[in-house]
């Protein structure tokens, strides 16, 4: 598999995403449903944004790894939140996670009216190998 990042500008670099990712000679593609802060028993978290974000990242990692993919091969990450301002207070968590795992992904952040039950953030990813 070959990945090429397309960035006509440099301003996005400080925001930990890229404008586009071209992938060639892919063996397979994993489309991950939106992951949230839901426990192993299926109970939605009612904790704060930071706690939910950390839990959501752990759940996303678990799905990707159990599917036999590597985190650094995430090429798309969509972020849904019920409060963009609250999410951006803790956005450093996402940025550190992306950097630590060598993830360079196309990304979109969307504020939505609501998510399932008490959830505040959802991460939807596409990974390749």
JSON list of C-alpha atoms in Angstrom, two decimals:
[
{"chain": "A", "resi": 1, "resn": "UNK", "atom": "CA", "xyz": [0.00, 0.00, 0.00]},
{"chain": "A", "resi": 2, "resn": "UNK", "atom": "CA", "xyz": [1.16, 3.51, -0.80]},
{"chain": "A", "resi": 3, "resn": "UNK", "atom": "CA", "xyz": [-0.16, 6.66, 0.87]},
{"chain": "A", "resi": 4, "resn": "UNK", "atom": "CA", "xyz": [0.40, 10.19, -0.36]},
{"chain": "A", "resi": 5, "resn": "UNK", "atom": "CA", "xyz": [-0.67, 13.29, 1.53]},
{"chain": "A", "resi": 6, "resn": "UNK", "atom": "CA", "xyz": [-1.92, 16.23, -0.52]},
{"chain": "A", "resi": 7, "resn": "UNK", "atom": "CA", "xyz": [-1.53, 19.61, 1.22]},
{"chain": "A", "resi": 8, "resn": "UNK", "atom": "CA", "xyz": [-1.54, 22.67, -1.04]},
{"chain": "A", "resi": 9, "resn": "UNK", "atom": "CA", "xyz": [-1.04, 24.82, 2.10]},
{"chain": "A", "resi": 10, "resn": "UNK", "atom": "CA", "xyz": [0.74, 24.48, 5.44]},
{"chain": "A", "resi": 11, "resn": "UNK", "atom": "CA", "xyz": [-1.81, 26.00, 7.85]},
{"chain": "A", "resi": 12, "resn": "UNK", "atom": "CA", "xyz": [-3.56, 22.66, 8.45]},
{"chain": "A", "resi": 13, "resn": "UNK", "atom": "CA", "xyz": [-0.36, 21.14, 9.86]},
{"chain": "A", "resi": 14, "resn": "UNK", "atom": "CA", "xyz": [-0.90, 22.80, 13.26]},
{"chain": "A", "resi": 15, "resn": "UNK", "atom": "CA", "xyz": [-4.42, 21.36, 13.34]},
{"chain": "A", "resi": 16, "resn": "UNK", "atom": "CA", "xyz": [-3.25, 17.75, 12.85]},
{"chain": "A", "resi": 17, "resn": "UNK", "atom": "CA", "xyz": [-5.01, 16.88, 9.63]},
{"chain": "A", "resi": 18, "resn": "UNK", "atom": "CA", "xyz": [-4.36, 16.91, 5.92]},
{"chain": "A", "resi": 19, "resn": "UNK", "atom": "CA", "xyz": [-6.39, 18.17, 2.96]},
{"chain": "A", "resi": 20, "resn": "UNK", "atom": "CA", "xyz": [-6.44, 14.79, 1.21]},
{"chain": "A", "resi": 21, "resn": "UNK", "atom": "CA", "xyz": [-4.90, 11.33, 1.36]},
{"chain": "A", "resi": 22, "resn": "UNK", "atom": "CA", "xyz": [-4.40, 9.30, -1.80]},
{"chain": "A", "resi": 23, "resn": "UNK", "atom": "CA", "xyz": [-4.05, 5.56, -1.25]},
{"chain": "A", "resi": 24, "resn": "UNK", "atom": "CA", "xyz": [-2.85, 3.12, -3.92]},
{"chain": "A", "resi": 25, "resn": "UNK", "atom": "CA", "xyz": [-2.41, -0.64, -4.04]},
{"chain": "A", "resi": 26, "resn": "UNK", "atom": "CA", "xyz": [-4.69, -1.21, -1.08]},
{"chain": "A", "resi": 27, "resn": "UNK", "atom": "CA", "xyz": [-5.09, -4.75, 0.21]},
{"chain": "A", "resi": 28, "resn": "UNK", "atom": "CA", "xyz": [-8.26, -3.90, 2.13]},
{"chain": "A", "resi": 29, "resn": "UNK", "atom": "CA", "xyz": [-10.26, -1.03, 3.62]},
{"chain": "A", "resi": 30, "resn": "UNK", "atom": "CA", "xyz": [-11.96, -0.86, 7.01]},
{"chain": "A", "resi": 31, "resn": "UNK", "atom": "CA", "xyz": [-14.95, 1.45, 7.43]},
{"chain": "A", "resi": 32, "resn": "UNK", "atom": "CA", "xyz": [-15.48, 1.95, 11.16]},
{"chain": "A", "resi": 33, "resn": "UNK", "atom": "CA", "xyz": [-18.89, 2.97, 12.46]},
{"chain": "A", "resi": 34, "resn": "UNK", "atom": "CA", "xyz": [-18.96, 5.96, 14.75]},
{"chain": "A", "resi": 35, "resn": "UNK", "atom": "CA", "xyz": [-17.37, 5.01, 18.06]},
{"chain": "A", "resi": 36, "resn": "UNK", "atom": "CA", "xyz": [-18.49, 6.64, 21.29]},
{"chain": "A", "resi": 37, "resn": "UNK", "atom": "CA", "xyz": [-18.04, 6.35, 25.05]},
{"chain": "A", "resi": 38, "resn": "UNK", "atom": "CA", "xyz": [-20.16, 3.24, 25.44]},
{"chain": "A", "resi": 39, "resn": "UNK", "atom": "CA", "xyz": [-19.04, 0.60, 27.94]},
{"chain": "A", "resi": 40, "resn": "UNK", "atom": "CA", "xyz": [-18.43, -3.07, 27.12]},
{"chain": "A", "resi": 41, "resn": "UNK", "atom": "CA", "xyz": [-21.92, -3.67, 28.54]},
{"chain": "A", "resi": 42, "resn": "UNK", "atom": "CA", "xyz": [-23.51, -1.17, 26.12]},
{"chain": "A", "resi": 43, "resn": "UNK", "atom": "CA", "xyz": [-24.07, 1.62, 28.65]},
{"chain": "A", "resi": 44, "resn": "UNK", "atom": "CA", "xyz": [-23.68, 5.19, 27.37]},
{"chain": "A", "resi": 45, "resn": "UNK", "atom": "CA", "xyz": [-21.39, 7.44, 29.39]},
{"chain": "A", "resi": 46, "resn": "UNK", "atom": "CA", "xyz": [-22.82, 10.44, 31.18]},
{"chain": "A", "resi": 47, "resn": "UNK", "atom": "CA", "xyz": [-19.36, 11.81, 32.06]},
{"chain": "A", "resi": 48, "resn": "UNK", "atom": "CA", "xyz": [-17.83, 15.07, 30.88]},
{"chain": "A", "resi": 49, "resn": "UNK", "atom": "CA", "xyz": [-16.42, 15.72, 27.38]},
{"chain": "A", "resi": 50, "resn": "UNK", "atom": "CA", "xyz": [-12.81, 14.92, 28.32]},
{"chain": "A", "resi": 51, "resn": "UNK", "atom": "CA", "xyz": [-13.72, 11.54, 29.85]},
{"chain": "A", "resi": 52, "resn": "UNK", "atom": "CA", "xyz": [-15.96, 10.67, 26.92]},
{"chain": "A", "resi": 53, "resn": "UNK", "atom": "CA", "xyz": [-13.30, 11.66, 24.40]},
{"chain": "A", "resi": 54, "resn": "UNK", "atom": "CA", "xyz": [-10.68, 9.43, 26.05]},
{"chain": "A", "resi": 55, "resn": "UNK", "atom": "CA", "xyz": [-13.14, 6.51, 26.23]},
{"chain": "A", "resi": 56, "resn": "UNK", "atom": "CA", "xyz": [-14.18, 7.04, 22.61]},
{"chain": "A", "resi": 57, "resn": "UNK", "atom": "CA", "xyz": [-10.56, 6.94, 21.43]},
{"chain": "A", "resi": 58, "resn": "UNK", "atom": "CA", "xyz": [-9.99, 3.68, 23.35]},
{"chain": "A", "resi": 59, "resn": "UNK", "atom": "CA", "xyz": [-13.07, 2.14, 21.72]},
{"chain": "A", "resi": 60, "resn": "UNK", "atom": "CA", "xyz": [-11.94, 3.25, 18.26]},
{"chain": "A", "resi": 61, "resn": "UNK", "atom": "CA", "xyz": [-8.49, 1.78, 18.86]},
{"chain": "A", "resi": 62, "resn": "UNK", "atom": "CA", "xyz": [-9.99, -1.52, 19.99]},
{"chain": "A", "resi": 63, "resn": "UNK", "atom": "CA", "xyz": [-12.15, -1.92, 16.87]},
{"chain": "A", "resi": 64, "resn": "UNK", "atom": "CA", "xyz": [-9.29, -1.05, 14.52]},
{"chain": "A", "resi": 65, "resn": "UNK", "atom": "CA", "xyz": [-6.80, -3.36, 16.22]},
{"chain": "A", "resi": 66, "resn": "UNK", "atom": "CA", "xyz": [-9.25, -6.25, 16.51]},
{"chain": "A", "resi": 67, "resn": "UNK", "atom": "CA", "xyz": [-9.84, -5.95, 12.76]},
{"chain": "A", "resi": 68, "resn": "UNK", "atom": "CA", "xyz": [-6.09, -6.38, 12.21]},
{"chain": "A", "resi": 69, "resn": "UNK", "atom": "CA", "xyz": [-5.38, -2.81, 11.11]},
{"chain": "A", "resi": 70, "resn": "UNK", "atom": "CA", "xyz": [-2.83, -0.30, 12.40]},
{"chain": "A", "resi": 71, "resn": "UNK", "atom": "CA", "xyz": [-3.77, 3.09, 13.79]},
{"chain": "A", "resi": 72, "resn": "UNK", "atom": "CA", "xyz": [-1.26, 4.88, 11.57]},
{"chain": "A", "resi": 73, "resn": "UNK", "atom": "CA", "xyz": [-3.25, 3.69, 8.56]},
{"chain": "A", "resi": 74, "resn": "UNK", "atom": "CA", "xyz": [-6.33, 5.72, 9.47]},
{"chain": "A", "resi": 75, "resn": "UNK", "atom": "CA", "xyz": [-6.89, 7.89, 6.38]},
{"chain": "A", "resi": 76, "resn": "UNK", "atom": "CA", "xyz": [-10.22, 9.50, 7.31]},
{"chain": "A", "resi": 77, "resn": "UNK", "atom": "CA", "xyz": [-11.50, 10.64, 10.72]},
{"chain": "A", "resi": 78, "resn": "UNK", "atom": "CA", "xyz": [-14.85, 12.37, 11.11]},
{"chain": "A", "resi": 79, "resn": "UNK", "atom": "CA", "xyz": [-15.59, 13.90, 14.50]},
{"chain": "A", "resi": 80, "resn": "UNK", "atom": "CA", "xyz": [-19.17, 14.55, 15.60]},
{"chain": "A", "resi": 81, "resn": "UNK", "atom": "CA", "xyz": [-19.88, 16.49, 18.77]},
{"chain": "A", "resi": 82, "resn": "UNK", "atom": "CA", "xyz": [-22.82, 18.05, 20.54]},
{"chain": "A", "resi": 83, "resn": "UNK", "atom": "CA", "xyz": [-20.62, 20.99, 21.56]},
{"chain": "A", "resi": 84, "resn": "UNK", "atom": "CA", "xyz": [-17.76, 22.17, 19.37]},
{"chain": "A", "resi": 85, "resn": "UNK", "atom": "CA", "xyz": [-16.64, 24.68, 22.00]},
{"chain": "A", "resi": 86, "resn": "UNK", "atom": "CA", "xyz": [-16.47, 21.97, 24.68]},
{"chain": "A", "resi": 87, "resn": "UNK", "atom": "CA", "xyz": [-14.66, 19.60, 22.29]},
{"chain": "A", "resi": 88, "resn": "UNK", "atom": "CA", "xyz": [-12.08, 22.23, 21.33]},
{"chain": "A", "resi": 89, "resn": "UNK", "atom": "CA", "xyz": [-11.27, 22.77, 25.03]},
{"chain": "A", "resi": 90, "resn": "UNK", "atom": "CA", "xyz": [-9.91, 19.19, 24.93]},
{"chain": "A", "resi": 91, "resn": "UNK", "atom": "CA", "xyz": [-8.79, 19.04, 21.31]},
{"chain": "A", "resi": 92, "resn": "UNK", "atom": "CA", "xyz": [-5.19, 18.62, 22.43]},
{"chain": "A", "resi": 93, "resn": "UNK", "atom": "CA", "xyz": [-6.11, 15.05, 23.42]},
{"chain": "A", "resi": 94, "resn": "UNK", "atom": "CA", "xyz": [-7.01, 14.22, 19.82]},
{"chain": "A", "resi": 95, "resn": "UNK", "atom": "CA", "xyz": [-3.97, 16.05, 18.45]},
{"chain": "A", "resi": 96, "resn": "UNK", "atom": "CA", "xyz": [-1.58, 14.21, 20.80]},
{"chain": "A", "resi": 97, "resn": "UNK", "atom": "CA", "xyz": [-3.20, 10.86, 19.94]},
{"chain": "A", "resi": 98, "resn": "UNK", "atom": "CA", "xyz": [-2.85, 11.54, 16.21]},
{"chain": "A", "resi": 99, "resn": "UNK", "atom": "CA", "xyz": [0.80, 12.57, 16.57]},
{"chain": "A", "resi": 100, "resn": "UNK", "atom": "CA", "xyz": [1.72, 9.66, 18.88]},
{"chain": "A", "resi": 101, "resn": "UNK", "atom": "CA", "xyz": [0.26, 7.15, 16.43]},
{"chain": "A", "resi": 102, "resn": "UNK", "atom": "CA", "xyz": [1.61, 8.72, 13.24]},
{"chain": "A", "resi": 103, "resn": "UNK", "atom": "CA", "xyz": [-1.89, 9.31, 11.90]},
{"chain": "A", "resi": 104, "resn": "UNK", "atom": "CA", "xyz": [-2.16, 11.76, 8.97]},
{"chain": "A", "resi": 105, "resn": "UNK", "atom": "CA", "xyz": [-5.81, 11.80, 7.99]},
{"chain": "A", "resi": 106, "resn": "UNK", "atom": "CA", "xyz": [-8.38, 13.81, 6.11]},
{"chain": "A", "resi": 107, "resn": "UNK", "atom": "CA", "xyz": [-10.82, 15.03, 8.75]},
{"chain": "A", "resi": 108, "resn": "UNK", "atom": "CA", "xyz": [-14.07, 16.85, 9.37]},
{"chain": "A", "resi": 109, "resn": "UNK", "atom": "CA", "xyz": [-15.46, 18.18, 12.66]},
{"chain": "A", "resi": 110, "resn": "UNK", "atom": "CA", "xyz": [-19.23, 18.58, 12.84]},
{"chain": "A", "resi": 111, "resn": "UNK", "atom": "CA", "xyz": [-21.39, 19.94, 15.65]},
{"chain": "A", "resi": 112, "resn": "UNK", "atom": "CA", "xyz": [-24.67, 18.06, 15.76]},
{"chain": "A", "resi": 113, "resn": "UNK", "atom": "CA", "xyz": [-27.86, 18.68, 17.70]},
{"chain": "A", "resi": 114, "resn": "UNK", "atom": "CA", "xyz": [-27.60, 15.40, 19.57]},
{"chain": "A", "resi": 115, "resn": "UNK", "atom": "CA", "xyz": [-25.98, 11.98, 19.68]},
{"chain": "A", "resi": 116, "resn": "UNK", "atom": "CA", "xyz": [-27.31, 8.76, 21.18]},
{"chain": "A", "resi": 117, "resn": "UNK", "atom": "CA", "xyz": [-28.57, 9.15, 24.76]},
{"chain": "A", "resi": 118, "resn": "UNK", "atom": "CA", "xyz": [-26.03, 11.12, 26.85]},
{"chain": "A", "resi": 119, "resn": "UNK", "atom": "CA", "xyz": [-23.10, 10.98, 24.42]},
{"chain": "A", "resi": 120, "resn": "UNK", "atom": "CA", "xyz": [-21.13, 14.11, 23.52]},
{"chain": "A", "resi": 121, "resn": "UNK", "atom": "CA", "xyz": [-18.57, 12.94, 20.94]},
{"chain": "A", "resi": 122, "resn": "UNK", "atom": "CA", "xyz": [-18.35, 10.31, 18.19]},
{"chain": "A", "resi": 123, "resn": "UNK", "atom": "CA", "xyz": [-15.37, 9.30, 16.02]},
{"chain": "A", "resi": 124, "resn": "UNK", "atom": "CA", "xyz": [-15.89, 7.68, 12.62]},
{"chain": "A", "resi": 125, "resn": "UNK", "atom": "CA", "xyz": [-12.83, 6.36, 10.79]},
{"chain": "A", "resi": 126, "resn": "UNK", "atom": "CA", "xyz": [-11.61, 4.72, 7.60]},
{"chain": "A", "resi": 127, "resn": "UNK", "atom": "CA", "xyz": [-8.38, 2.70, 7.73]},
{"chain": "A", "resi": 128, "resn": "UNK", "atom": "CA", "xyz": [-6.49, 0.87, 4.98]},
{"chain": "A", "resi": 129, "resn": "UNK", "atom": "CA", "xyz": [-3.82, -1.81, 4.61]}
]
